[in-house]
Amino acid sequence: MSNKTSPIILAGTDGSLGRGPYKRLVLKNVTVIDGTGAPAYGPADVVIEKDQIRSINSAGRNTDLTQYGRVTDTDAEVLDLSGHYVLPGLIDSHAHIGFSHQGPSADYIYQLWLGHGITTVREPGAIVNGVPFTLNEAARSNANEITAPRIFTYSAFGAGRGEPFHTPKDAEEWVSAQADAGAAGIKFFGAPPEIFKAAVEEATRLGLATACHHAVSDVARVNALTTARWGLTSIEHGYGLPESMFADRRVQRFPASYNYNNEHDRFEQLGRLWREAAEPGSRVWDETIDELVALGTAMDPTLVVYVASRDAARARGREYHRDYTAPQAWQFFQPHPDTHGSYFTDWGTEQEVEWKENYRLWMTFVRDFYHRGGLLTAGSDAGFIYNLYGFGLIEELELLREAGLTALEVIQCATSNAATLLGRKDLGVVEPGKRADLLVTAENPLANLKTLYGHGHLRRQPDGSMARVGGVRYTIKDGIVFDAASLRANVRDMVTTERERLGVSEPYTR
Ligand SMILES: [Zn+2]
């Protein structure tokens, strides 16, 4: 808001908000949804020793019989969780630690994430806060010095270089320096093909992941299928996919007045993109999906960050804004030509109708990709377009459900699939030997994903009143137990404090 302050957000501060890890912790009488796509089972006791799941003892399925019956209430910390569900901690595969114009502090963002059961995030780009800041936060989170999810830091291609890449060798050297600095991957937007290809291949050689937002400005030269063939790890958003399936053109039909730097133009025309591609079920459509699946390229669609385009009023009026959206974020969301993603300067029925059709086609592609064996993940890209941290990932789960996956399949995308994307065999599954990164909820998310929202789900009670139910109860990371409701209460307090400090009235109506 003020240009005098650093755009870099205040770093995380407090590592003492959780309890544990424990020598032994038992989550008693729970139903397990393990994240692999296996159906729920229970009642079960999940036994955690320090930061690891030691065993899961269930009446019909004892994964470690030597432990069964040996756990007594005297030698372990026991949480009696009858009626609760235990899932792997969620992984937001496209999550930015916002900068100071998007929230008051990293604590605000971290507690929104953990308050929604998110125990791991992938930070593709670390653009405003920078890679050194983000790597430092990642290290502090790994050491549990701060209350934050695990952070996987990707460097934005070319960041810190100060001049364009002149040769493929320049690109390879830059990639190598990112590996030395400790980055987990490289985030691309597009580049001249020979430079781009060299960078992707060098990253792969060095064991770094690669992710690309195929910017409209570069996609005529390099689309999603091009980069997949080079070995790209993941396709972010939907850009570059329709362009891989153009049958009767090479470049989208832009109006003569189109200006890429005008975000109203950019997002309006993006809403017309999928209809220009080959139709669902056509030969080109099917072959494209089959090739992406065969190449092992992951897809991280972040459906939620564009959903305001099909119903701007709904996104602006999301129920959570009242209590959870900090004034900085709200200001950042307001239509303005200089603020990324704030393109609703004159957004009407025509744009929304186009986007509804765009979503129908895009979601069909997402569903078909998943059904044919593609590695599909869930990411929120929160911090932009009225889409808030934590809440955004839960909405992404609902949108994947809308795309045609079942809730069980959706949870697989946000847990074990994401762990596969990160190359982490120890995350994303509730199973002995895995890290104790878990989400505990009193409601069945398979029946209603809305119960995972921090503000819960509105349900009529026997006495006729309406009440909010659900919300994640505990988030466990490395065996450390966080009371998710109290983290969310902290967030609400931060929002109140910031509104008072900045003199912003609430609610944000105009
Ligand atoms: Zn992003």
PDB file of N, CA and C and ligand atoms in Angstrom, residues 94-96 124 187 189 213 237 381 384, ligand 1:
ATOM      1  N   HIS A  94       0.887 -24.854  -6.304  1.00  0.00           N
ATOM      2  CA  HIS A  94       1.188 -23.545  -6.913  1.00  0.00           C
ATOM      3  C   HIS A  94       0.791 -22.478  -5.898  1.00  0.00           C
ATOM      4  N   ALA A  95       1.734 -22.122  -5.044  1.00  0.00           N
ATOM      5  CA  ALA A  95       1.413 -21.245  -3.914  1.00  0.00           C
ATOM      6  C   ALA A  95       2.535 -20.235  -3.728  1.00  0.00           C
ATOM      7  N   HIS A  96       2.187 -18.979  -3.776  1.00  0.00           N
ATOM      8  CA  HIS A  96       3.196 -17.945  -3.582  1.00  0.00           C
ATOM      9  C   HIS A  96       3.117 -17.388  -2.163  1.00  0.00           C
ATOM     10  N   PRO A 124       6.409 -21.505  -7.007  1.00  0.00           N
ATOM     11  CA  PRO A 124       6.986 -21.451  -8.343  1.00  0.00           C
ATOM     12  C   PRO A 124       7.354 -20.031  -8.757  1.00  0.00           C
ATOM     13  N   LYS A 187      11.157 -22.013 -12.601  1.00  0.00           N
ATOM     14  CA  LYS A 187       9.848 -21.622 -13.135  1.00  0.00           C
ATOM     15  C   LYS A 187      10.073 -20.787 -14.391  1.00  0.00           C
ATOM     16  N   PHE A 189       8.395 -18.755 -17.902  1.00  0.00           N
ATOM     17  CA  PHE A 189       7.226 -18.138 -18.539  1.00  0.00           C
ATOM     18  C   PHE A 189       7.338 -18.244 -20.061  1.00  0.00           C
ATOM     19  N   HIS A 213       4.589 -21.608 -16.856  1.00  0.00           N
ATOM     20  CA  HIS A 213       3.391 -20.847 -17.214  1.00  0.00           C
ATOM     21  C   HIS A 213       3.677 -20.378 -18.641  1.00  0.00           C
ATOM     22  N   HIS A 237      -1.221 -23.780 -14.823  1.00  0.00           N
ATOM     23  CA  HIS A 237      -2.413 -23.125 -15.391  1.00  0.00           C
ATOM     24  C   HIS A 237      -2.880 -23.892 -16.648  1.00  0.00           C
ATOM     25  N   ASP A 381      -2.520 -20.767  -6.658  1.00  0.00           N
ATOM     26  CA  ASP A 381      -2.008 -19.455  -7.101  1.00  0.00           C
ATOM     27  C   ASP A 381      -2.680 -18.334  -6.305  1.00  0.00           C
ATOM     28  N   PHE A 384      -3.982 -13.635  -5.750  1.00  0.00           N
ATOM     29  CA  PHE A 384      -4.414 -12.902  -6.937  1.00  0.00           C
ATOM     30  C   PHE A 384      -5.906 -13.143  -7.195  1.00  0.00           C
TER      31      PHE A 384
HETATM   32 ZN    ZN B   1       1.679 -18.193  -9.912  1.00  0.00          ZN
END
